[in-house]
Short mmCIF file of C-alpha atoms and ligand atoms in Angstrom, two decimals:
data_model
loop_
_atom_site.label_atom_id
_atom_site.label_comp_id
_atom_site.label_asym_id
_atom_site.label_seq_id
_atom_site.Cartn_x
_atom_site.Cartn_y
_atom_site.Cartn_z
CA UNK A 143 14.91 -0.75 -18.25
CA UNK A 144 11.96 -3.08 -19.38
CA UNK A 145 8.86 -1.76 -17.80
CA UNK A 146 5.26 -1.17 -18.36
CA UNK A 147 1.98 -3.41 -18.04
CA UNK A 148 1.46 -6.72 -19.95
CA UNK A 149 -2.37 -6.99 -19.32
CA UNK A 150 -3.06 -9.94 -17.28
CA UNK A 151 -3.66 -13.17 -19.32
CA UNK A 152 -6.80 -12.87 -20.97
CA UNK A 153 -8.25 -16.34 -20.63
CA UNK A 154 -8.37 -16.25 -15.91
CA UNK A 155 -11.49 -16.65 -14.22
CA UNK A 156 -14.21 -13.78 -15.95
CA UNK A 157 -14.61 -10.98 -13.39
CA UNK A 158 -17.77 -9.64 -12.34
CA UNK A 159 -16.70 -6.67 -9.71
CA UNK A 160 -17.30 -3.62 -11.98
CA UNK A 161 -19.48 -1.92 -14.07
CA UNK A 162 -18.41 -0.03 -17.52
CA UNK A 163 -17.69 3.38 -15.64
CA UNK A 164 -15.15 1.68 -13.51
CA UNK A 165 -13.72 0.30 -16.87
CA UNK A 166 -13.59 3.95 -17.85
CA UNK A 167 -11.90 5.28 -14.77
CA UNK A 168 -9.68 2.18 -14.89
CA UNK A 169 -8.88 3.73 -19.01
CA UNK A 170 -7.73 6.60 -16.69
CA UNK A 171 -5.48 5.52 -14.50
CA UNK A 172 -4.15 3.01 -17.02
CA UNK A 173 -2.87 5.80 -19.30
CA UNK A 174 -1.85 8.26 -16.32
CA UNK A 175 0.63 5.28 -15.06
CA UNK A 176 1.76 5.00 -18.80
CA UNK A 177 2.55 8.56 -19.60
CA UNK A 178 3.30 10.08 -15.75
CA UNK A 179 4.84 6.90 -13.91
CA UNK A 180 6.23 4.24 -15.89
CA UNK A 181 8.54 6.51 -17.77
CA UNK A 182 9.70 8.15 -14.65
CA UNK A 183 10.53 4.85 -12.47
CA UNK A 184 14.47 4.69 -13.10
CA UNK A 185 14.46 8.42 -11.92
CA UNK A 186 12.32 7.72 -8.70
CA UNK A 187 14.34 4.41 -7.82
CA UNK A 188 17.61 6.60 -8.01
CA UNK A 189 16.10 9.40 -6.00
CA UNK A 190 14.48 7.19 -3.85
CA UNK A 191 10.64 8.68 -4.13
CA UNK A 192 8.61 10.67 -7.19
CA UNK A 193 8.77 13.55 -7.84
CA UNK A 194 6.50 16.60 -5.95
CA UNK A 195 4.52 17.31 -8.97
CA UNK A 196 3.31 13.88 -9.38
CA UNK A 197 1.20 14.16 -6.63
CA UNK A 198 -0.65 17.23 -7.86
CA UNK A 199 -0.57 15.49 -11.59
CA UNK A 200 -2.64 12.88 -10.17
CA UNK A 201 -4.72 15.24 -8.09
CA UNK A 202 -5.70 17.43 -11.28
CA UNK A 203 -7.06 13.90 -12.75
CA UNK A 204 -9.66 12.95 -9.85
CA UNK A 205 -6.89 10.28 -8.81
CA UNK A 206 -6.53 11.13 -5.07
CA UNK A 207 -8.67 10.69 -2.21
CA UNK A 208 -11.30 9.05 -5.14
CA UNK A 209 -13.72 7.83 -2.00
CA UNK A 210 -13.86 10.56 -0.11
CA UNK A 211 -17.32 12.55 -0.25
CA UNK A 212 -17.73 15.15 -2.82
CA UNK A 213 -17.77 18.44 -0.70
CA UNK A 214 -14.04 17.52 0.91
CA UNK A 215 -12.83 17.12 -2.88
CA UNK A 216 -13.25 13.59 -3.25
CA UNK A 217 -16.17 11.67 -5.80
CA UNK A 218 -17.93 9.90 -3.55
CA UNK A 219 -17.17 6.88 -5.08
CA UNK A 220 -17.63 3.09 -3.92
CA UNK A 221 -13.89 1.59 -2.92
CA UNK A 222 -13.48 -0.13 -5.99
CA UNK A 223 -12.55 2.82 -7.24
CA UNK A 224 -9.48 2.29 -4.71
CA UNK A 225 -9.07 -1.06 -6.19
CA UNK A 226 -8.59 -0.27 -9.74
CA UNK A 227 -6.20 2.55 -8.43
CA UNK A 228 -3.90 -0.41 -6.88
CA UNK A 229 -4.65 -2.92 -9.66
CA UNK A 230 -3.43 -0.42 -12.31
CA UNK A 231 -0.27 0.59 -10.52
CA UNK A 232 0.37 -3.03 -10.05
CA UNK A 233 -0.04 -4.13 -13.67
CA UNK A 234 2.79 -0.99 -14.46
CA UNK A 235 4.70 -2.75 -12.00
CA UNK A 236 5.20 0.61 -10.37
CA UNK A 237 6.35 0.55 -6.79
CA UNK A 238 6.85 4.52 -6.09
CA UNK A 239 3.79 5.68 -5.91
CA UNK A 240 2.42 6.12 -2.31
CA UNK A 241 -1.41 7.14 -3.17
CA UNK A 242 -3.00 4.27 -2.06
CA UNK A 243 -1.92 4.68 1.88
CA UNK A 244 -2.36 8.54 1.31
CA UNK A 245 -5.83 7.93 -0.26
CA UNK A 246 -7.16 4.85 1.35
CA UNK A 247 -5.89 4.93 5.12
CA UNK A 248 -5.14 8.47 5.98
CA UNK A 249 -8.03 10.09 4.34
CA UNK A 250 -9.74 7.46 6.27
CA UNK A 251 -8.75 8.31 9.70
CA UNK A 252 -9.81 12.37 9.06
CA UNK A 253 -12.94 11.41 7.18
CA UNK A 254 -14.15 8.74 10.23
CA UNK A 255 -12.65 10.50 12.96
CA UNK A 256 -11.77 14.25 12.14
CA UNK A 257 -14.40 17.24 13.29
CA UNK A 258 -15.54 19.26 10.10
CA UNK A 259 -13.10 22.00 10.30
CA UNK A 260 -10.14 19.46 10.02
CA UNK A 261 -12.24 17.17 6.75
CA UNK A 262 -12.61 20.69 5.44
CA UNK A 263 -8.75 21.71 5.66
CA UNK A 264 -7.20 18.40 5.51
CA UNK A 265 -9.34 16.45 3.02
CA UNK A 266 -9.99 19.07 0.04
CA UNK A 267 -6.02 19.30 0.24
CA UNK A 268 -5.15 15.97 -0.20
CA UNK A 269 -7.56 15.17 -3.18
CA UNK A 270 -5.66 17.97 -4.89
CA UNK A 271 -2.43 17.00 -3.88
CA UNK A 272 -1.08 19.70 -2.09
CA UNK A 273 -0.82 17.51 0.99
CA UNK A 274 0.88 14.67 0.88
CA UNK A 275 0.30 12.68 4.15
CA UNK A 276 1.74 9.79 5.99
CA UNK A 277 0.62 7.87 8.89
CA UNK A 278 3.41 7.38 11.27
CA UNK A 279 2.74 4.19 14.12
CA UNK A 280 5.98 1.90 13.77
CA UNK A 281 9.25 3.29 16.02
CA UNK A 282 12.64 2.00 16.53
CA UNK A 283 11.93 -0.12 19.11
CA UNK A 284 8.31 -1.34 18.14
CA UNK A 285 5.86 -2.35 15.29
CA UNK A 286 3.73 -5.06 15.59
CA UNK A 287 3.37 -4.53 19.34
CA UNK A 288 1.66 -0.99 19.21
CA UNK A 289 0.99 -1.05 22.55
CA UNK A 290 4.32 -0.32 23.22
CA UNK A 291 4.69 2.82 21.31
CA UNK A 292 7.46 5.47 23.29
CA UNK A 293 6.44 8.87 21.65
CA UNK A 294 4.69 10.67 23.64
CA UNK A 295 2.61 13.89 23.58
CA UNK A 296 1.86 15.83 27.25
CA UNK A 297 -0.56 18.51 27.15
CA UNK A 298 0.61 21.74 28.08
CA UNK A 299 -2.33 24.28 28.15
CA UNK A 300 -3.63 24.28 25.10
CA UNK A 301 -0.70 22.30 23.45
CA UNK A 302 1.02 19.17 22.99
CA UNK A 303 3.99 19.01 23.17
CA UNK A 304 5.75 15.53 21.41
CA UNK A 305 8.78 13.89 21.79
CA UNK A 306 10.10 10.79 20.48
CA UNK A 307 10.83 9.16 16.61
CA UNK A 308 9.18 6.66 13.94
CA UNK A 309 10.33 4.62 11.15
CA UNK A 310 9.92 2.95 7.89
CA UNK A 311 7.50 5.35 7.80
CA UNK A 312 5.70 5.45 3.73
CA UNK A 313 5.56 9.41 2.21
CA UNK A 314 7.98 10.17 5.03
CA UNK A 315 9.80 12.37 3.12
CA UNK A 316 7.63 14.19 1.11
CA UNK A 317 4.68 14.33 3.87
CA UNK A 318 3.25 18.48 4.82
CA UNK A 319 1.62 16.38 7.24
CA UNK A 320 1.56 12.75 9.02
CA UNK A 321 -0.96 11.32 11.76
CA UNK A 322 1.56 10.56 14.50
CA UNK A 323 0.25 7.71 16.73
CA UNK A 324 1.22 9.08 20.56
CA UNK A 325 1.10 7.98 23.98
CA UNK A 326 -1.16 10.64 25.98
CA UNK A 327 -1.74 8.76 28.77
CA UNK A 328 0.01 6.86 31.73
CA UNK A 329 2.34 3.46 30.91
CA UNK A 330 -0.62 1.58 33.00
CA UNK A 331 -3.23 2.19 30.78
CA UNK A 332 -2.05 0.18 27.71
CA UNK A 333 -4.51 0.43 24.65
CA UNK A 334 -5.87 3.94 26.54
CA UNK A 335 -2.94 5.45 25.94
CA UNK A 336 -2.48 5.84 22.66
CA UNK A 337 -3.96 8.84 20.64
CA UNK A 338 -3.59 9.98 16.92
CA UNK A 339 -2.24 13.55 16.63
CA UNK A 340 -2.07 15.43 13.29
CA UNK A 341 1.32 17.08 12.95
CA UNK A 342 2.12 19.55 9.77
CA UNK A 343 5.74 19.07 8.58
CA UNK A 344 6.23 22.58 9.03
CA UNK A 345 6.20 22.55 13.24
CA UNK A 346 9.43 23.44 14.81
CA UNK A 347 11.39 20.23 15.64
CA UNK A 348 9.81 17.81 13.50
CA UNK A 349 12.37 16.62 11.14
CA UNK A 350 12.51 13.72 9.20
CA UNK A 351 15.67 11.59 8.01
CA UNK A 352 16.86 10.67 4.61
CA UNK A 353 14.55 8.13 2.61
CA UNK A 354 15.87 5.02 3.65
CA UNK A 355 17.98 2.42 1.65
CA UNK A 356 15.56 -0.30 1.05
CA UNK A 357 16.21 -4.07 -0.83
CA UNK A 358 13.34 -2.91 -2.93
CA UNK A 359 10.71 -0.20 -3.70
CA UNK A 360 13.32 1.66 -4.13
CA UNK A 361 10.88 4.41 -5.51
CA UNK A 362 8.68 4.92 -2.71
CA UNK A 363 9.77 7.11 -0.16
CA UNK A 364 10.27 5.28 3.38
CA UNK A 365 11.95 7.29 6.05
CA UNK A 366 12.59 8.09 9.77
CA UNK A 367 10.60 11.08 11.54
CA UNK A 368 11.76 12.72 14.66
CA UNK A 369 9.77 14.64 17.25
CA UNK A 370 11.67 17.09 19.47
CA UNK A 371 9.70 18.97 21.31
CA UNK A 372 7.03 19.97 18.91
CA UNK A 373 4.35 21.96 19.87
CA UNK A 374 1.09 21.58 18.11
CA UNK A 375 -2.07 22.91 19.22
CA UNK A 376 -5.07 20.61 21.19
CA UNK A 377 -7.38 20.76 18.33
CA UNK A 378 -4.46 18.34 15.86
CA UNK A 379 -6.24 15.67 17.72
CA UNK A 380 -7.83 13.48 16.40
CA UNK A 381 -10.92 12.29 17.97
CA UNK A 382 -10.64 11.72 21.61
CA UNK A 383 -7.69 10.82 23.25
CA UNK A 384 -6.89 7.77 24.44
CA UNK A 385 -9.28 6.18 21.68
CA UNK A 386 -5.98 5.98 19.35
CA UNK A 387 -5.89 2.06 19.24
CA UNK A 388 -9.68 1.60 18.36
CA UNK A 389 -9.74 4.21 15.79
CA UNK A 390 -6.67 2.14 13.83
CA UNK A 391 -8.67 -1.22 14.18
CA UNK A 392 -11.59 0.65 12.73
CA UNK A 393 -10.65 0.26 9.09
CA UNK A 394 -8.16 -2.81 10.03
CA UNK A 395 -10.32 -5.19 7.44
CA UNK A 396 -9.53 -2.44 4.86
CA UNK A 397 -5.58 -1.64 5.10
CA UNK A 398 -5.22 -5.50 4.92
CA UNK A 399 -7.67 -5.84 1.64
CA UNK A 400 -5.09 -3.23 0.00
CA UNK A 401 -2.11 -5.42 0.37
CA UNK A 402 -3.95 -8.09 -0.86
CA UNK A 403 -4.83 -6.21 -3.66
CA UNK A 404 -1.53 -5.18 -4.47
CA UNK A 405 0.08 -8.48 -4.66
CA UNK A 406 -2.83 -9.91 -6.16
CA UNK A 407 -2.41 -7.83 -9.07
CA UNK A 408 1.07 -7.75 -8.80
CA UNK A 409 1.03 -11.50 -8.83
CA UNK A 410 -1.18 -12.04 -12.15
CA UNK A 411 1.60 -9.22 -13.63
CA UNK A 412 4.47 -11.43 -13.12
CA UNK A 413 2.30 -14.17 -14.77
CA UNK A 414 1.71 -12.51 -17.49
CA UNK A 415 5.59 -11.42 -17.94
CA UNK A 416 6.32 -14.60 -17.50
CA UNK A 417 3.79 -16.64 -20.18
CA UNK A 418 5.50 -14.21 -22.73
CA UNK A 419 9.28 -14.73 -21.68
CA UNK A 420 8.77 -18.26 -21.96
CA UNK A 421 7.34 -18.04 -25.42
CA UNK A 422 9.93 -15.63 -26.79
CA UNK A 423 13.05 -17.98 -25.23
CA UNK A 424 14.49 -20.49 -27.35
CA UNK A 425 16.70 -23.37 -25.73
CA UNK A 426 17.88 -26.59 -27.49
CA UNK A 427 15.69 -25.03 -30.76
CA UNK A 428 12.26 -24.51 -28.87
CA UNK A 429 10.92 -22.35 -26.91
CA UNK A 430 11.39 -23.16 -23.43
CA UNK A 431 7.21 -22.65 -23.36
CA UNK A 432 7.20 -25.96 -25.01
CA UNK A 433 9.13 -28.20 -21.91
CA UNK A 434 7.22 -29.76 -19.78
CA UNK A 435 8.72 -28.33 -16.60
CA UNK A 436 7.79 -24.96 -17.94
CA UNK A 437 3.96 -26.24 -18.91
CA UNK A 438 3.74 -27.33 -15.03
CA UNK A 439 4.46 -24.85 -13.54
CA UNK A 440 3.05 -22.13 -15.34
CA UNK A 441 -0.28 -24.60 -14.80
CA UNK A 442 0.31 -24.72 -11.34
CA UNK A 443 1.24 -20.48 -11.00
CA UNK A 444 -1.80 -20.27 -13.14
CA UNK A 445 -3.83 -21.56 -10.63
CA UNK A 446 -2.94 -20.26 -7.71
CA UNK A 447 -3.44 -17.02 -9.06
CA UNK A 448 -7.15 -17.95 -10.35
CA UNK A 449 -8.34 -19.32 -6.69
CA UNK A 450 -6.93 -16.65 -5.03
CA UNK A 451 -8.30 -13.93 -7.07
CA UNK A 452 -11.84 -15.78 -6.55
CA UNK A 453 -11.27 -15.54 -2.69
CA UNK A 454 -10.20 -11.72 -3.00
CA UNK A 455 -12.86 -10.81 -5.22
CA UNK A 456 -15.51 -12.34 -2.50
CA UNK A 457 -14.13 -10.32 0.20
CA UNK A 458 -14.11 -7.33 -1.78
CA UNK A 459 -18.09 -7.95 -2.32
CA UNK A 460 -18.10 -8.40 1.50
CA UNK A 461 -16.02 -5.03 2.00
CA UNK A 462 -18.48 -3.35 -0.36
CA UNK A 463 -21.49 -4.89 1.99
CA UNK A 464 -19.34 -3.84 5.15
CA UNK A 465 -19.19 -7.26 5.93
CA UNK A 466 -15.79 -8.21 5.77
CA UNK A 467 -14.46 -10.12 8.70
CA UNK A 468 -10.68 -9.24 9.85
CA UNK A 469 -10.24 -12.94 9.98
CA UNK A 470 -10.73 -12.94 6.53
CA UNK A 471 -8.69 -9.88 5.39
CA UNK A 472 -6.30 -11.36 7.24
CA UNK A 473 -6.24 -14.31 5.10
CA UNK A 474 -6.48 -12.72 1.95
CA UNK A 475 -3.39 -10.40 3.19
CA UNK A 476 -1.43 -13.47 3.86
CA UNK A 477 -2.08 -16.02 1.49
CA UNK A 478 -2.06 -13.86 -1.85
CA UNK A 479 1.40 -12.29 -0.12
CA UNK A 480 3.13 -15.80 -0.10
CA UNK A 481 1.16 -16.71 -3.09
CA UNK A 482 2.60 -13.25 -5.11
CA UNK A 483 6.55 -14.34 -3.35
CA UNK A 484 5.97 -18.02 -5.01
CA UNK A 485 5.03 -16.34 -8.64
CA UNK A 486 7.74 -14.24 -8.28
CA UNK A 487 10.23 -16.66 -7.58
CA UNK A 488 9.00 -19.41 -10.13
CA UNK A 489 8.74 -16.61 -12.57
CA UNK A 490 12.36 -15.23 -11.75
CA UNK A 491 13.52 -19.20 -12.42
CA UNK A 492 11.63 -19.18 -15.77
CA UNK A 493 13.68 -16.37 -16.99
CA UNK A 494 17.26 -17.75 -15.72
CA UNK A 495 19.86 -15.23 -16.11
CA UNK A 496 17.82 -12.70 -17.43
CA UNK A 497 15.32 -12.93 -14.25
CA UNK A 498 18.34 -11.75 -12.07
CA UNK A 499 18.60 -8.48 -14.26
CA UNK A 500 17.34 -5.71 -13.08
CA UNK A 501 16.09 -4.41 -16.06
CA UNK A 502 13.73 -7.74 -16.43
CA UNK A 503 10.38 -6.50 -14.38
CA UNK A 504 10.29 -9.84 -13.05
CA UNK A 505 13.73 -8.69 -10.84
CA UNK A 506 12.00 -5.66 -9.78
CA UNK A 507 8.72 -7.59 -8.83
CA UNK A 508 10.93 -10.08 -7.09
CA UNK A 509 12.57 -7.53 -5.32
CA UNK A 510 9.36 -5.35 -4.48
CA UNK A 511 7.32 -8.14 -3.45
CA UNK A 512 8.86 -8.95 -0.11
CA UNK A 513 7.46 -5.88 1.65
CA UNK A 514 4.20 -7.12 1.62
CA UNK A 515 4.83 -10.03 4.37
CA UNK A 516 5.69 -7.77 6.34
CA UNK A 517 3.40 -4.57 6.49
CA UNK A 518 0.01 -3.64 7.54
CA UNK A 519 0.89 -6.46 10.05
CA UNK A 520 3.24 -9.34 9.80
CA UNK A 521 1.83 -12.69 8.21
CA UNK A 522 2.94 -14.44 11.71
CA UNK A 523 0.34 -11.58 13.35
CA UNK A 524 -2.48 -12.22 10.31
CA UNK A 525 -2.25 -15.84 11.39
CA UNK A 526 -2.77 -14.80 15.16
CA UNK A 527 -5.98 -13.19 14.29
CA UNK A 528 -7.17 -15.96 12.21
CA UNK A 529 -6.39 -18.27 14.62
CA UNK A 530 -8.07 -16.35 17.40
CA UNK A 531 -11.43 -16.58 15.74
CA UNK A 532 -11.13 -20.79 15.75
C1 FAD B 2037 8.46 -0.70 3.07
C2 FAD B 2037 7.80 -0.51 4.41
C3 FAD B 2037 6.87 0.51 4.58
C4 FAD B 2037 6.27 0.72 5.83
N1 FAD B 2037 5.39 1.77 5.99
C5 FAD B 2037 4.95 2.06 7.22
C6 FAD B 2037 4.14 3.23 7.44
O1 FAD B 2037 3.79 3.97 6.51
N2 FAD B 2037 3.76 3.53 8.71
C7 FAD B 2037 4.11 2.73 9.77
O2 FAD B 2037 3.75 3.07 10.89
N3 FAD B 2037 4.84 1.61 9.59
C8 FAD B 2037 5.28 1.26 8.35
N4 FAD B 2037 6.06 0.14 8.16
C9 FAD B 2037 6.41 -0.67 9.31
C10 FAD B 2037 5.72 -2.02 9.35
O3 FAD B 2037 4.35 -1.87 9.58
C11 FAD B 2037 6.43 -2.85 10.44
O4 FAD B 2037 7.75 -3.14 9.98
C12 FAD B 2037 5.69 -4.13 10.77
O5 FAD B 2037 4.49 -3.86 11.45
C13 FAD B 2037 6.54 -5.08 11.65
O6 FAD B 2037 7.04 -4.41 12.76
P1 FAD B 2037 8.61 -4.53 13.11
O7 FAD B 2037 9.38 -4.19 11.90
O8 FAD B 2037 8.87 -3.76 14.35
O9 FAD B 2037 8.84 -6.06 13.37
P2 FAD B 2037 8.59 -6.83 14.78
O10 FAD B 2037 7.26 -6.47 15.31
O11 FAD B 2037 9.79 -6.63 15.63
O12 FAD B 2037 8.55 -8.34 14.28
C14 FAD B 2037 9.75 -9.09 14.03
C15 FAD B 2037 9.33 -10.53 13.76
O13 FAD B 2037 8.65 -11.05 14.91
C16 FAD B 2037 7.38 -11.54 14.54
N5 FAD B 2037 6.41 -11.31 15.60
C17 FAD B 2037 6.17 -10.17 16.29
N6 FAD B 2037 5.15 -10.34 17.16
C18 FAD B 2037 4.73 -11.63 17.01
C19 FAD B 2037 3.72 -12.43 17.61
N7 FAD B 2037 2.89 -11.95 18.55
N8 FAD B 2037 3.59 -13.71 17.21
C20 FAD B 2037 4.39 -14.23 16.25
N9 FAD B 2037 5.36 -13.52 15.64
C21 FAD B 2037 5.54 -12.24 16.00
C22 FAD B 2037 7.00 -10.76 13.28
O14 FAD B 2037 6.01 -11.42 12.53
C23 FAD B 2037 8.34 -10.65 12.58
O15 FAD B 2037 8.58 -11.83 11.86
C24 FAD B 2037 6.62 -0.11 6.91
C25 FAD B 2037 7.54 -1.15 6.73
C26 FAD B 2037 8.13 -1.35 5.51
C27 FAD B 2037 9.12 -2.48 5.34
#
């Protein structure tokens, strides 16, 4: 299998996001994806998610839970800490890892929301590795409409008790512990109903299914969890009930900058794989670089890629400021989603043949890419929110 980074193409847009210890953390991760990850990907695809030990790998080197403060086992850092995390397992064109949602939305929730006896136990854990966590909202019969979430958890003494089942759910299978998005209160109530509930893997009749059989990612572990009658004390809430649905549009801006991030960098990867298949391909005794056709379009990829990482690099100054709109996550989730689908697919053309091979990372990113239309909110929803704002 052809894998590993091709830096992106040196002469885009200059940068001015990060200072020279991010470079050195970004040296980090850079060589942890190289030696740890990239090697490893054929083996995660089959197995369909990493292995345990990668987790506490990337624990031991600072890699987990990066922003979260220093006495819950995080550094303290600033999040674009969290953005050179994603940019670097984009430009290895890795799709198994499951850090970022682990890191960057879970540790979240506890470190916003969570009393200090939960940050204590939950948070130093995770930064290690020896929790692996999921957050579980989408079920069966309802994802973008969260208001219509069926599981339910009904207080009994100083219990809940839950019942019900969620899907596509990301570190399903590995998790020791997902934040379970419940009903608690009456069907009347909408939005007031929900709560979030921390479960441990290890409470009688939670079970989860087998990682499920994805078009892509094949790496990352997606699966079903089931809730039958599990029992977990009052104080696995997390903080007060009914306030479920405000707590997840909290750090809404956030979850929809990482996607954007993602396929941003996974975007400018593609490029790069690209520029250098084109260059190394010879038809009718040139290099295909030379045709016209090719010149275009890698002109046109070229720039898409530039204005978009100009627009995503603003809202990341804004998210830094704690300024950034949801109207304009949103956006950046959405456009620099379809914008990474086009690369892909122009790229995949550029390569013929050899771009319908999996072993070409352009098939994997072609592959991979789709996911992100779709999660952390539709694109048809991201456009709702925009166009609520009008
Ligand atoms: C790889 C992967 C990983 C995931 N990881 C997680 C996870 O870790 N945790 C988790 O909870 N969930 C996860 N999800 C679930 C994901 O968030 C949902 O699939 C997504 O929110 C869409 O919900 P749905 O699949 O029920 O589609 P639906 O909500 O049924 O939507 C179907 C179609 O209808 C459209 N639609 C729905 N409502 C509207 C509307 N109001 N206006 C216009 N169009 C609309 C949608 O845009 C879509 O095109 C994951 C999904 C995938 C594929």
């Amino acid at each position: 299998m052809q894998s590993g980074a091709i830096r992106p193409i040196p002469n885009m847009l200059p940068r001015k996001l990060f200072t020279s210890d991010h470079e050195a953390f970004r040296e980090t991760v850079r060589k942890f994806y190289e030696k740890e990850v990239v090697p490893n990907i054929e083996k995660y695809e089959n197995q369909q998610h990493v292995d345990r030990d990668l987790w506490n790998k990337a624990g031991a080197l600072g890699l987990l839970c990066t922003t979260m403060p220093e006495q819950y086992g995080g550094s303290g850092v600033d999040r674009l800490y969290s953005m050179i995390l994603i940019e670097e397992q984009a430009y290895a064109m890795d799709s198994s890892t499951g850090f970022s949602l682990h890191s960057d939305i879970v540790a979240n929730y506890i470190n916003n929301f969570g009393n200090e006896e939960q940050k204590m136990h939950w948070l130093t854990k995770m930064a290690t590795g020896e929790a692996v966590t999921a957050i579980a909202m989408t079920e069966p019969g309802t994802g973008s409409d969260l208001q219509a979430v069926r599981t339910t958890a009904v207080l009994d003494g100083d219990e809940y008790v839950i019942n019900g089942s969620k899907i596509f759910i990301t570190n399903g299978y590995l998790c020791d512990m997902a934040i379970v998005v419940c009903k608690t209160g009456n069907n009347e109530k909408g939005s007031a109903n929900l709560s979030l509930i921390i479960v441990e893997a290890d409470r009688i009749g939670f079970s989860k299914g087998k990682p499920l059989n994805k078009i892509g990612m094949k790496g990352q572990d997606t699966c079903e969890l089931f809730f039958d009658n599990v029992r977990v004390p009052k104080a696995n809430l997390l903080g007060m009930e009914g306030m479920g649905f405000i707590m997840l549009m909290k750090e809404l801006a956030w979850e929809r900058m990482l996607v954007a991030i993602i396929c941003q960098a996974g975007a400018e990867a593609a490029f790069a794989h690209t520029v250098q298949y084109t260059k190394d391909r010879k038809a009718f005794g040139k290099s295909i670089s030379t045709f016209q056709n090719t010149r275009f379009k890698l002109a046109e990829l070229r720039t898409e890629i530039d204005f978009c990482r100009t627009y995503l690099d603003r809202c990341m100054e804004l998210q830094l400021e704690e300024n950034l709109g949801v109207d304009a996550a949103a956006a950046a989730k959405y456009k620099i989603s379809d914008m990474f689908s086009k690369v892909v697919d122009d790229g995949l053309q550029l390569h013929g043949g050899y771009g319908y091979m999996l072993e070409y990372p352009i098939a994997r990113a072609y592959i991979d890419n789709r996911a992100n239309r779709i999660y952390a909110g539709t694109n048809e929803i991201m456009k709702e929110l925009i166009s609520r704002t009008l």
